[in-house]
Amino acid sequence: SAGSLPQPSPPTRGGAEGARGAEEPGAAAARQERRCPREGTVLLFPGQGSQFVGMCRGLQQYPGVRDMYRLAEKVLGYDLLSLCLEGPRDALDRTQHCQPAVFVASLAAVEKLNHLQPEVVERCVAAAGYSVGEFAALVFAGALDFAEALYAVKVRAEAMQRASEAVPSGMLSVVGRREANYKFACLEARKHCESLGIENPVCTISNYLFPDSRVIAGHLQALEFLQENARKYYFKRTKMLPVSGAFHTRLMEPAVEPLAEVLKSIEIQKPLLCVYSNVNGKKYMHSKHIQKLLVKQVVSPVLWEQTMHSVYERKQGTQFPYTYEVGPGNQLGAILKQCNLKAWKQYKHVDALEDKEAAET
């Protein structure tokens, strides 16, 4: 049970909290209100699919990172660091492993950022995480404890792995023309599945990435039908994602209860800065809100495009904040470029690898 979790003092409770010490959230908010937007920073936390063998190489030199991986080994019951550094790749890519791996790697990248540019972490006004990345964003914002959040990620990942194995299903990335009607295409794909004798088939939009780009998830037969009929539905490009299930659809319902149980057992605080939810693209308001939406997120589409609009919405002529993607891969930067070119111009990536400059000096 979550109650029996080993609880040595976690590394940073969240970079933001560590940087601000015991300052009241209200005072932090008041301080942020007085700043011009360019001074505030935004942190984005990647999701499953960004992992690669070799990530976190060179990050152990930064304060707190070794402690994070030692604690992760106690929580998970296996050596996460060696899996990240050495693979094998097929083991790292498994849902049950890659979700904890991306979660810890992202927070390790925050430690790197905090070491190299502490003012960026201190001035953070907003954070968002893609799917499992939300857990890392909430740890960073001081809403969740590192070890407890990692335990919740472990339970979520194992439950999603089991749900994936129950039904032959997957996810299809689609870039469409302006005329594309994704919902109609999904409806026709479901009818096709019914004609094959599949009862209650699933085929639905699971991720809104950027204008004209969606991920569709559901039964494999539905996704195959969409690939074969791509031209009919004005899809320019389709690509099956390397995941084993239909995440963020009702095929993940078996994962809801285990995650709900573990989230009931852990302490959730009000975030010290704005964290945006994948479920509705809006800011989390309080701890019960976080608990409810993190569960709902497993079976709801990721509204990432809508979230980016919420994060970067500002009066015309106002400068955009500096944005940092923390963790493996730079997928969220590529999506931001498609969603908001002006915001992307202030984007930087804090990799889960050692900097060449740091290695050479």
mmCIF file of C-alpha atoms in Angstrom:
data_model
loop_
_atom_site.group_PDB
_atom_site.id
_atom_site.type_symbol
_atom_site.label_atom_id
_atom_site.label_comp_id
_atom_site.label_asym_id
_atom_site.label_seq_id
_atom_site.Cartn_x
_atom_site.Cartn_y
_atom_site.Cartn_z
ATOM 1 C CA SER A 1 0.000 0.000 0.000
ATOM 2 C CA ALA A 2 1.039 3.620 -0.400
ATOM 3 C CA GLY A 3 1.161 4.004 3.369
ATOM 4 C CA SER A 4 4.105 1.624 3.635
ATOM 5 C CA LEU A 5 6.161 3.659 1.155
ATOM 6 C CA PRO A 6 9.731 4.418 2.307
ATOM 7 C CA GLN A 7 9.866 8.121 3.112
ATOM 8 C CA PRO A 8 13.415 9.417 3.395
ATOM 9 C CA SER A 9 13.445 13.160 2.875
ATOM 10 C CA PRO A 10 12.740 13.560 -0.854
ATOM 11 C CA PRO A 11 15.162 15.624 -2.928
ATOM 12 C CA THR A 12 13.523 18.941 -3.758
ATOM 13 C CA ARG A 13 9.845 19.025 -2.943
ATOM 14 C CA GLY A 14 9.638 20.933 -6.182
ATOM 15 C CA GLY A 15 12.164 23.291 -7.679
ATOM 16 C CA ALA A 16 9.790 26.195 -7.167
ATOM 17 C CA GLU A 17 9.233 25.486 -3.510
ATOM 18 C CA GLY A 18 12.918 24.868 -2.917
ATOM 19 C CA ALA A 19 13.757 28.163 -4.536
ATOM 20 C CA ARG A 20 11.160 30.154 -2.635
ATOM 21 C CA GLY A 21 11.671 28.624 0.782
ATOM 22 C CA ALA A 22 8.741 29.066 3.152
ATOM 23 C CA GLU A 23 7.166 31.997 1.333
ATOM 24 C CA GLU A 24 3.383 32.011 1.437
ATOM 25 C CA PRO A 25 1.763 31.086 -1.900
ATOM 26 C CA GLY A 26 -0.250 34.324 -1.704
ATOM 27 C CA ALA A 27 2.904 36.396 -1.386
ATOM 28 C CA ALA A 28 4.462 34.567 -4.334
ATOM 29 C CA ALA A 29 1.371 35.277 -6.428
ATOM 30 C CA ALA A 30 1.376 38.950 -5.434
ATOM 31 C CA ARG A 31 5.060 39.190 -6.372
ATOM 32 C CA GLN A 32 4.369 37.607 -9.760
ATOM 33 C CA GLU A 33 1.493 40.003 -10.490
ATOM 34 C CA ARG A 34 3.919 42.941 -10.373
ATOM 35 C CA ARG A 35 6.280 41.491 -12.991
ATOM 36 C CA CYS A 36 6.262 42.078 -16.691
ATOM 37 C CA PRO A 37 5.438 38.738 -18.405
ATOM 38 C CA ARG A 38 8.883 38.413 -20.039
ATOM 39 C CA GLU A 39 10.425 38.101 -16.546
ATOM 40 C CA GLY A 40 8.227 35.137 -15.623
ATOM 41 C CA THR A 41 9.100 31.705 -17.004
ATOM 42 C CA VAL A 42 7.029 28.680 -18.063
ATOM 43 C CA LEU A 43 8.157 25.056 -17.611
ATOM 44 C CA LEU A 44 6.789 22.230 -19.795
ATOM 45 C CA PHE A 45 7.161 18.573 -18.747
ATOM 46 C CA PRO A 46 7.146 15.866 -21.467
ATOM 47 C CA GLY A 47 5.163 12.619 -21.489
ATOM 48 C CA GLN A 48 5.540 8.970 -22.463
ATOM 49 C CA GLY A 49 7.277 8.485 -25.807
ATOM 50 C CA SER A 50 10.061 11.005 -25.147
ATOM 51 C CA GLN A 51 12.275 8.421 -23.376
ATOM 52 C CA PHE A 52 15.493 7.092 -24.926
ATOM 53 C CA VAL A 53 18.308 4.815 -23.749
ATOM 54 C CA GLY A 54 21.124 6.996 -22.411
ATOM 55 C CA MET A 55 18.889 9.727 -20.974
ATOM 56 C CA CYS A 56 20.123 11.215 -17.677
ATOM 57 C CA ARG A 57 23.743 10.524 -18.594
ATOM 58 C CA GLY A 58 25.733 13.327 -16.992
ATOM 59 C CA LEU A 59 22.864 14.563 -14.808
ATOM 60 C CA GLN A 60 24.126 12.791 -11.669
ATOM 61 C CA GLN A 61 26.683 15.574 -11.205
ATOM 62 C CA TYR A 62 23.880 17.991 -10.257
ATOM 63 C CA PRO A 63 22.830 18.295 -6.598
ATOM 64 C CA GLY A 64 19.877 16.112 -5.619
ATOM 65 C CA VAL A 65 19.804 13.920 -8.739
ATOM 66 C CA ARG A 66 21.632 10.918 -7.243
ATOM 67 C CA ASP A 67 19.284 11.092 -4.229
ATOM 68 C CA MET A 68 16.301 11.109 -6.592
ATOM 69 C CA TYR A 69 17.418 7.904 -8.299
ATOM 70 C CA ARG A 70 18.284 6.213 -4.984
ATOM 71 C CA LEU A 71 14.821 7.044 -3.687
ATOM 72 C CA ALA A 72 13.247 5.931 -6.996
ATOM 73 C CA GLU A 73 14.895 2.512 -6.642
ATOM 74 C CA LYS A 74 13.310 2.117 -3.177
ATOM 75 C CA VAL A 75 9.871 3.191 -4.401
ATOM 76 C CA LEU A 76 9.890 1.160 -7.638
ATOM 77 C CA GLY A 77 11.826 -1.914 -6.500
ATOM 78 C CA TYR A 78 14.229 -1.858 -9.474
ATOM 79 C CA ASP A 79 17.229 0.193 -10.612
ATOM 80 C CA LEU A 80 15.615 2.916 -12.739
ATOM 81 C CA LEU A 81 18.898 4.730 -13.406
ATOM 82 C CA SER A 82 20.612 1.740 -15.039
ATOM 83 C CA LEU A 83 17.461 1.060 -17.106
ATOM 84 C CA CYS A 84 17.595 4.697 -18.347
ATOM 85 C CA LEU A 85 21.334 4.602 -19.041
ATOM 86 C CA GLU A 86 21.741 1.095 -20.445
ATOM 87 C CA GLY A 87 18.297 -0.144 -21.463
ATOM 88 C CA PRO A 88 17.437 -2.532 -23.005
ATOM 89 C CA ARG A 89 15.234 -0.286 -25.107
ATOM 90 C CA ASP A 90 12.229 -2.626 -25.256
ATOM 91 C CA ALA A 91 12.173 -2.748 -21.420
ATOM 92 C CA LEU A 92 12.466 1.062 -21.124
ATOM 93 C CA ASP A 93 9.689 1.528 -23.710
ATOM 94 C CA ARG A 94 7.225 -0.578 -21.733
ATOM 95 C CA THR A 95 4.498 1.647 -20.256
ATOM 96 C CA GLN A 96 5.166 0.423 -16.706
ATOM 97 C CA HIS A 97 8.815 1.532 -16.936
ATOM 98 C CA CYS A 98 8.821 4.545 -19.235
ATOM 99 C CA GLN A 99 6.284 6.577 -17.242
ATOM 100 C CA PRO A 100 8.396 6.535 -14.038
ATOM 101 C CA ALA A 101 11.537 7.003 -16.186
ATOM 102 C CA VAL A 102 10.231 10.181 -17.886
ATOM 103 C CA PHE A 103 8.844 11.512 -14.584
ATOM 104 C CA VAL A 104 12.193 11.226 -12.764
ATOM 105 C CA ALA A 105 14.275 12.367 -15.783
ATOM 106 C CA SER A 106 12.185 15.551 -16.059
ATOM 107 C CA LEU A 107 12.662 16.417 -12.392
ATOM 108 C CA ALA A 108 16.392 15.623 -12.747
ATOM 109 C CA ALA A 109 16.470 18.130 -15.632
ATOM 110 C CA VAL A 110 14.855 20.690 -13.285
ATOM 111 C CA GLU A 111 17.763 20.106 -10.871
ATOM 112 C CA LYS A 112 20.183 20.794 -13.734
ATOM 113 C CA LEU A 113 18.289 23.996 -14.617
ATOM 114 C CA ASN A 114 18.199 25.035 -10.951
ATOM 115 C CA HIS A 115 21.970 24.542 -10.732
ATOM 116 C CA LEU A 116 22.860 26.329 -13.984
ATOM 117 C CA GLN A 117 20.189 29.061 -13.992
ATOM 118 C CA PRO A 118 18.475 29.251 -10.582
ATOM 119 C CA GLU A 119 16.691 32.479 -11.545
ATOM 120 C CA VAL A 120 14.696 30.591 -14.227
ATOM 121 C CA VAL A 121 13.278 28.207 -11.624
ATOM 122 C CA GLU A 122 12.701 30.978 -9.104
ATOM 123 C CA ARG A 123 10.800 33.109 -11.619
ATOM 124 C CA CYS A 124 8.532 30.326 -12.868
ATOM 125 C CA VAL A 125 4.895 31.449 -13.012
ATOM 126 C CA ALA A 126 3.292 28.514 -14.851
ATOM 127 C CA ALA A 127 3.839 24.833 -15.603
ATOM 128 C CA ALA A 128 2.120 22.164 -17.666
ATOM 129 C CA GLY A 129 2.873 18.486 -18.203
ATOM 130 C CA TYR A 130 1.859 16.206 -21.056
ATOM 131 C CA SER A 131 -0.035 13.167 -19.706
ATOM 132 C CA VAL A 132 2.308 11.592 -17.093
ATOM 133 C CA GLY A 133 4.246 14.889 -17.248
ATOM 134 C CA GLU A 134 1.464 16.454 -15.152
ATOM 135 C CA PHE A 135 2.730 14.535 -12.121
ATOM 136 C CA ALA A 136 6.217 16.043 -12.555
ATOM 137 C CA ALA A 137 4.726 19.539 -13.048
ATOM 138 C CA LEU A 138 2.757 19.149 -9.800
ATOM 139 C CA VAL A 139 5.855 17.987 -7.871
ATOM 140 C CA PHE A 140 7.749 20.985 -9.243
ATOM 141 C CA ALA A 141 4.905 23.290 -8.129
ATOM 142 C CA GLY A 142 5.012 21.869 -4.576
ATOM 143 C CA ALA A 143 1.569 20.195 -4.838
ATOM 144 C CA LEU A 144 2.868 16.605 -4.602
ATOM 145 C CA ASP A 145 5.753 15.010 -2.717
ATOM 146 C CA PHE A 146 8.356 13.437 -5.035
ATOM 147 C CA ALA A 147 8.262 9.911 -3.555
ATOM 148 C CA GLU A 148 4.473 9.816 -3.228
ATOM 149 C CA ALA A 149 3.972 11.107 -6.768
ATOM 150 C CA LEU A 150 6.435 8.520 -8.092
ATOM 151 C CA TYR A 151 4.482 5.781 -6.311
ATOM 152 C CA ALA A 152 1.249 7.089 -7.918
ATOM 153 C CA VAL A 153 2.988 7.107 -11.342
ATOM 154 C CA LYS A 154 4.126 3.501 -10.743
ATOM 155 C CA VAL A 155 0.547 2.408 -9.944
ATOM 156 C CA ARG A 156 -0.834 4.370 -12.931
ATOM 157 C CA ALA A 157 1.761 2.933 -15.340
ATOM 158 C CA GLU A 158 1.253 -0.680 -14.228
ATOM 159 C CA ALA A 159 -2.545 -0.326 -14.406
ATOM 160 C CA MET A 160 -2.352 1.238 -17.893
ATOM 161 C CA GLN A 161 -0.008 -1.559 -19.006
ATOM 162 C CA ARG A 162 -2.556 -4.175 -17.832
ATOM 163 C CA ALA A 163 -5.446 -2.331 -19.529
ATOM 164 C CA SER A 164 -3.418 -2.151 -22.774
ATOM 165 C CA GLU A 165 -2.823 -5.890 -22.781
ATOM 166 C CA ALA A 166 -6.546 -6.653 -22.341
ATOM 167 C CA VAL A 167 -7.613 -5.378 -25.807
ATOM 168 C CA PRO A 168 -5.675 -5.156 -29.132
ATOM 169 C CA SER A 169 -5.584 -1.363 -29.348
ATOM 170 C CA GLY A 170 -3.255 1.501 -30.150
ATOM 171 C CA MET A 171 -2.798 5.155 -31.076
ATOM 172 C CA LEU A 172 -2.562 6.783 -34.506
ATOM 173 C CA SER A 173 -0.964 10.193 -35.004
ATOM 174 C CA VAL A 174 -2.745 12.151 -37.756
ATOM 175 C CA VAL A 175 -1.928 15.382 -39.586
ATOM 176 C CA GLY A 176 -4.995 16.449 -41.538
ATOM 177 C CA ARG A 177 -5.960 18.996 -44.140
ATOM 178 C CA ARG A 178 -8.218 21.906 -43.194
ATOM 179 C CA GLU A 179 -11.254 19.906 -44.402
ATOM 180 C CA ALA A 180 -10.523 16.879 -42.181
ATOM 181 C CA ASN A 181 -13.416 15.873 -39.923
ATOM 182 C CA TYR A 182 -11.814 13.675 -37.273
ATOM 183 C CA LYS A 183 -15.001 12.893 -35.354
ATOM 184 C CA PHE A 184 -16.799 11.716 -38.503
ATOM 185 C CA ALA A 185 -13.791 9.567 -39.456
ATOM 186 C CA CYS A 186 -13.852 7.987 -35.962
ATOM 187 C CA LEU A 187 -17.587 7.309 -36.259
ATOM 188 C CA GLU A 188 -17.101 5.505 -39.591
ATOM 189 C CA ALA A 189 -14.184 3.523 -38.151
ATOM 190 C CA ARG A 190 -16.403 2.395 -35.263
ATOM 191 C CA LYS A 191 -19.118 1.319 -37.735
ATOM 192 C CA HIS A 192 -16.448 -0.663 -39.605
ATOM 193 C CA CYS A 193 -15.498 -2.424 -36.337
ATOM 194 C CA GLU A 194 -19.154 -3.239 -35.640
ATOM 195 C CA SER A 195 -19.373 -4.821 -39.111
ATOM 196 C CA LEU A 196 -16.448 -7.068 -38.052
ATOM 197 C CA GLY A 197 -18.404 -8.165 -34.967
ATOM 198 C CA ILE A 198 -16.530 -6.020 -32.406
ATOM 199 C CA GLU A 199 -18.987 -5.007 -29.696
ATOM 200 C CA ASN A 200 -18.939 -1.444 -28.367
ATOM 201 C CA PRO A 201 -15.799 -0.453 -30.370
ATOM 202 C CA VAL A 202 -13.604 2.470 -29.346
ATOM 203 C CA CYS A 203 -12.171 5.004 -31.809
ATOM 204 C CA THR A 204 -11.888 8.568 -30.593
ATOM 205 C CA ILE A 205 -9.601 11.621 -30.468
ATOM 206 C CA SER A 206 -7.230 11.052 -27.547
ATOM 207 C CA ASN A 207 -4.820 13.985 -27.967
ATOM 208 C CA TYR A 208 -5.254 17.468 -29.448
ATOM 209 C CA LEU A 209 -1.687 18.434 -30.390
ATOM 210 C CA PHE A 210 -1.820 21.543 -32.603
ATOM 211 C CA PRO A 211 -4.080 22.891 -35.359
ATOM 212 C CA ASP A 212 -4.647 20.091 -37.914
ATOM 213 C CA SER A 213 -2.912 17.460 -35.761
ATOM 214 C CA ARG A 214 -4.616 14.891 -33.557
ATOM 215 C CA VAL A 215 -3.938 11.484 -32.087
ATOM 216 C CA ILE A 216 -6.771 8.997 -32.559
ATOM 217 C CA ALA A 217 -6.905 5.974 -30.265
ATOM 218 C CA GLY A 218 -8.976 2.811 -30.090
ATOM 219 C CA HIS A 219 -9.285 -0.735 -31.382
ATOM 220 C CA LEU A 220 -6.495 -1.687 -33.816
ATOM 221 C CA GLN A 221 -9.037 -2.601 -36.522
ATOM 222 C CA ALA A 222 -10.444 0.960 -36.370
ATOM 223 C CA LEU A 223 -6.991 2.499 -36.715
ATOM 224 C CA GLU A 224 -6.138 0.210 -39.642
ATOM 225 C CA PHE A 225 -9.396 1.289 -41.328
ATOM 226 C CA LEU A 226 -8.420 4.977 -40.920
ATOM 227 C CA GLN A 227 -4.967 4.373 -42.401
ATOM 228 C CA GLU A 228 -6.449 2.567 -45.395
ATOM 229 C CA ASN A 229 -9.008 5.364 -45.937
ATOM 230 C CA ALA A 230 -6.738 8.307 -45.086
ATOM 231 C CA ARG A 231 -7.368 10.157 -48.368
ATOM 232 C CA LYS A 232 -11.147 9.905 -48.009
ATOM 233 C CA TYR A 233 -10.931 11.682 -44.612
ATOM 234 C CA TYR A 234 -8.399 14.318 -45.795
ATOM 235 C CA PHE A 235 -5.581 12.934 -43.641
ATOM 236 C CA LYS A 236 -2.202 14.059 -45.038
ATOM 237 C CA ARG A 237 -0.090 11.799 -42.804
ATOM 238 C CA THR A 238 -0.834 8.943 -40.433
ATOM 239 C CA LYS A 239 1.607 7.112 -38.203
ATOM 240 C CA MET A 240 1.071 4.431 -35.580
ATOM 241 C CA LEU A 241 2.651 5.424 -32.262
ATOM 242 C CA PRO A 242 4.964 2.934 -30.516
ATOM 243 C CA VAL A 243 2.588 2.354 -27.571
ATOM 244 C CA SER A 244 0.724 -0.773 -26.608
ATOM 245 C CA GLY A 245 -2.737 0.638 -25.877
ATOM 246 C CA ALA A 246 -5.423 3.278 -26.439
ATOM 247 C CA PHE A 247 -4.406 5.766 -23.761
ATOM 248 C CA HIS A 248 -6.837 8.545 -22.796
ATOM 249 C CA THR A 249 -9.901 6.572 -23.943
ATOM 250 C CA ARG A 250 -12.418 4.443 -22.063
ATOM 251 C CA LEU A 251 -10.285 1.361 -22.819
ATOM 252 C CA MET A 252 -8.172 2.652 -19.897
ATOM 253 C CA GLU A 253 -11.114 2.380 -17.458
ATOM 254 C CA PRO A 254 -9.490 -0.549 -15.566
ATOM 255 C CA ALA A 255 -6.688 1.879 -14.569
ATOM 256 C CA VAL A 256 -9.066 4.415 -12.989
ATOM 257 C CA GLU A 257 -9.739 2.646 -9.684
ATOM 258 C CA PRO A 258 -6.098 1.796 -8.778
ATOM 259 C CA LEU A 259 -5.019 5.400 -9.458
ATOM 260 C CA ALA A 260 -8.011 6.869 -7.571
ATOM 261 C CA GLU A 261 -7.143 4.709 -4.535
ATOM 262 C CA VAL A 262 -3.496 5.753 -4.410
ATOM 263 C CA LEU A 263 -4.310 9.456 -4.902
ATOM 264 C CA LYS A 264 -6.742 9.289 -1.947
ATOM 265 C CA SER A 265 -3.898 8.061 0.243
ATOM 266 C CA ILE A 266 -1.363 10.815 -0.515
ATOM 267 C CA GLU A 267 -1.217 14.425 0.589
ATOM 268 C CA ILE A 268 -1.921 16.989 -2.123
ATOM 269 C CA GLN A 269 -1.224 20.691 -1.547
ATOM 270 C CA LYS A 270 -2.394 23.744 -3.467
ATOM 271 C CA PRO A 271 0.271 24.425 -6.158
ATOM 272 C CA LEU A 272 2.600 27.398 -5.548
ATOM 273 C CA LEU A 273 2.252 28.449 -9.191
ATOM 274 C CA CYS A 274 -0.250 27.941 -12.014
ATOM 275 C CA VAL A 275 -0.355 24.328 -13.216
ATOM 276 C CA TYR A 276 -2.668 23.574 -16.121
ATOM 277 C CA SER A 277 -4.733 20.391 -16.453
ATOM 278 C CA ASN A 278 -4.779 18.204 -19.583
ATOM 279 C CA VAL A 279 -8.463 17.454 -18.980
ATOM 280 C CA ASN A 280 -9.836 20.964 -19.473
ATOM 281 C CA GLY A 281 -6.792 23.137 -20.351
ATOM 282 C CA LYS A 282 -7.419 25.250 -17.229
ATOM 283 C CA LYS A 283 -5.505 25.938 -14.003
ATOM 284 C CA TYR A 284 -5.830 23.532 -11.093
ATOM 285 C CA MET A 285 -7.686 25.351 -8.321
ATOM 286 C CA HIS A 286 -7.193 23.208 -5.187
ATOM 287 C CA SER A 287 -6.047 19.791 -3.950
ATOM 288 C CA LYS A 288 -9.413 17.984 -4.434
ATOM 289 C CA HIS A 289 -9.509 19.340 -7.987
ATOM 290 C CA ILE A 290 -6.042 17.841 -8.650
ATOM 291 C CA GLN A 291 -7.044 14.466 -7.183
ATOM 292 C CA LYS A 292 -10.213 14.290 -9.303
ATOM 293 C CA LEU A 293 -8.700 15.453 -12.611
ATOM 294 C CA LEU A 294 -5.552 13.284 -12.450
ATOM 295 C CA VAL A 295 -7.876 10.262 -12.325
ATOM 296 C CA LYS A 296 -10.176 11.588 -15.048
ATOM 297 C CA GLN A 297 -7.135 12.309 -17.266
ATOM 298 C CA VAL A 298 -6.474 8.572 -17.794
ATOM 299 C CA VAL A 299 -9.748 8.177 -19.745
ATOM 300 C CA SER A 300 -10.045 11.723 -21.184
ATOM 301 C CA PRO A 301 -8.396 13.290 -24.219
ATOM 302 C CA VAL A 302 -5.266 15.393 -23.607
ATOM 303 C CA LEU A 303 -6.262 18.948 -24.559
ATOM 304 C CA TRP A 304 -2.680 20.078 -25.163
ATOM 305 C CA GLU A 305 -3.444 22.578 -27.936
ATOM 306 C CA GLN A 306 -6.101 24.184 -25.706
ATOM 307 C CA THR A 307 -3.655 24.160 -22.754
ATOM 308 C CA MET A 308 -1.037 26.008 -24.818
ATOM 309 C CA HIS A 309 -3.637 28.677 -25.652
ATOM 310 C CA SER A 310 -4.465 29.053 -21.925
ATOM 311 C CA VAL A 311 -0.793 29.289 -20.896
ATOM 312 C CA TYR A 312 0.183 31.875 -23.538
ATOM 313 C CA GLU A 313 -3.011 33.912 -23.775
ATOM 314 C CA ARG A 314 -2.087 37.582 -23.270
ATOM 315 C CA LYS A 315 -3.031 41.080 -24.400
ATOM 316 C CA GLN A 316 -1.720 42.095 -27.805
ATOM 317 C CA GLY A 317 1.695 43.702 -27.578
ATOM 318 C CA THR A 318 2.577 41.924 -24.311
ATOM 319 C CA GLN A 319 5.875 40.048 -24.429
ATOM 320 C CA PHE A 320 5.858 36.253 -24.227
ATOM 321 C CA PRO A 321 7.564 34.497 -21.300
ATOM 322 C CA TYR A 322 10.683 32.367 -21.642
ATOM 323 C CA THR A 323 9.619 28.704 -21.927
ATOM 324 C CA TYR A 324 11.777 25.748 -20.878
ATOM 325 C CA GLU A 325 10.979 22.134 -21.773
ATOM 326 C CA VAL A 326 12.548 20.039 -19.002
ATOM 327 C CA GLY A 327 13.320 16.378 -19.672
ATOM 328 C CA PRO A 328 13.957 13.979 -22.531
ATOM 329 C CA GLY A 329 13.082 14.936 -26.112
ATOM 330 C CA ASN A 330 11.909 18.282 -27.491
ATOM 331 C CA GLN A 331 8.473 17.223 -28.745
ATOM 332 C CA LEU A 332 6.606 19.861 -26.719
ATOM 333 C CA GLY A 333 8.774 22.574 -28.283
ATOM 334 C CA ALA A 334 7.928 21.284 -31.768
ATOM 335 C CA ILE A 335 4.212 21.348 -30.860
ATOM 336 C CA LEU A 336 4.516 24.852 -29.344
ATOM 337 C CA LYS A 337 6.027 26.087 -32.631
ATOM 338 C CA GLN A 338 2.881 24.886 -34.445
ATOM 339 C CA CYS A 339 0.516 26.312 -31.776
ATOM 340 C CA ASN A 340 2.154 29.683 -31.167
ATOM 341 C CA LEU A 341 5.194 30.775 -33.167
ATOM 342 C CA LYS A 342 5.763 33.957 -31.107
ATOM 343 C CA ALA A 343 5.807 31.997 -27.838
ATOM 344 C CA TRP A 344 8.118 29.372 -29.401
ATOM 345 C CA LYS A 345 10.698 32.074 -30.198
ATOM 346 C CA GLN A 346 11.389 32.285 -26.439
ATOM 347 C CA TYR A 347 11.633 28.458 -26.078
ATOM 348 C CA LYS A 348 14.649 26.525 -24.785
ATOM 349 C CA HIS A 349 15.180 22.838 -24.093
ATOM 350 C CA VAL A 350 16.807 21.569 -20.886
ATOM 351 C CA ASP A 351 17.910 18.124 -21.995
ATOM 352 C CA ALA A 352 18.209 14.991 -19.877
ATOM 353 C CA LEU A 353 21.777 14.703 -21.177
ATOM 354 C CA GLU A 354 25.023 16.391 -20.210
ATOM 355 C CA ASP A 355 25.754 19.635 -22.039
ATOM 356 C CA LYS A 356 28.685 19.438 -24.448
ATOM 357 C CA GLU A 357 30.074 22.657 -22.986
ATOM 358 C CA ALA A 358 29.897 21.278 -19.444
ATOM 359 C CA ALA A 359 31.574 18.058 -20.569
ATOM 360 C CA GLU A 360 34.411 19.919 -22.260
ATOM 361 C CA THR A 361 35.270 22.315 -19.433
#
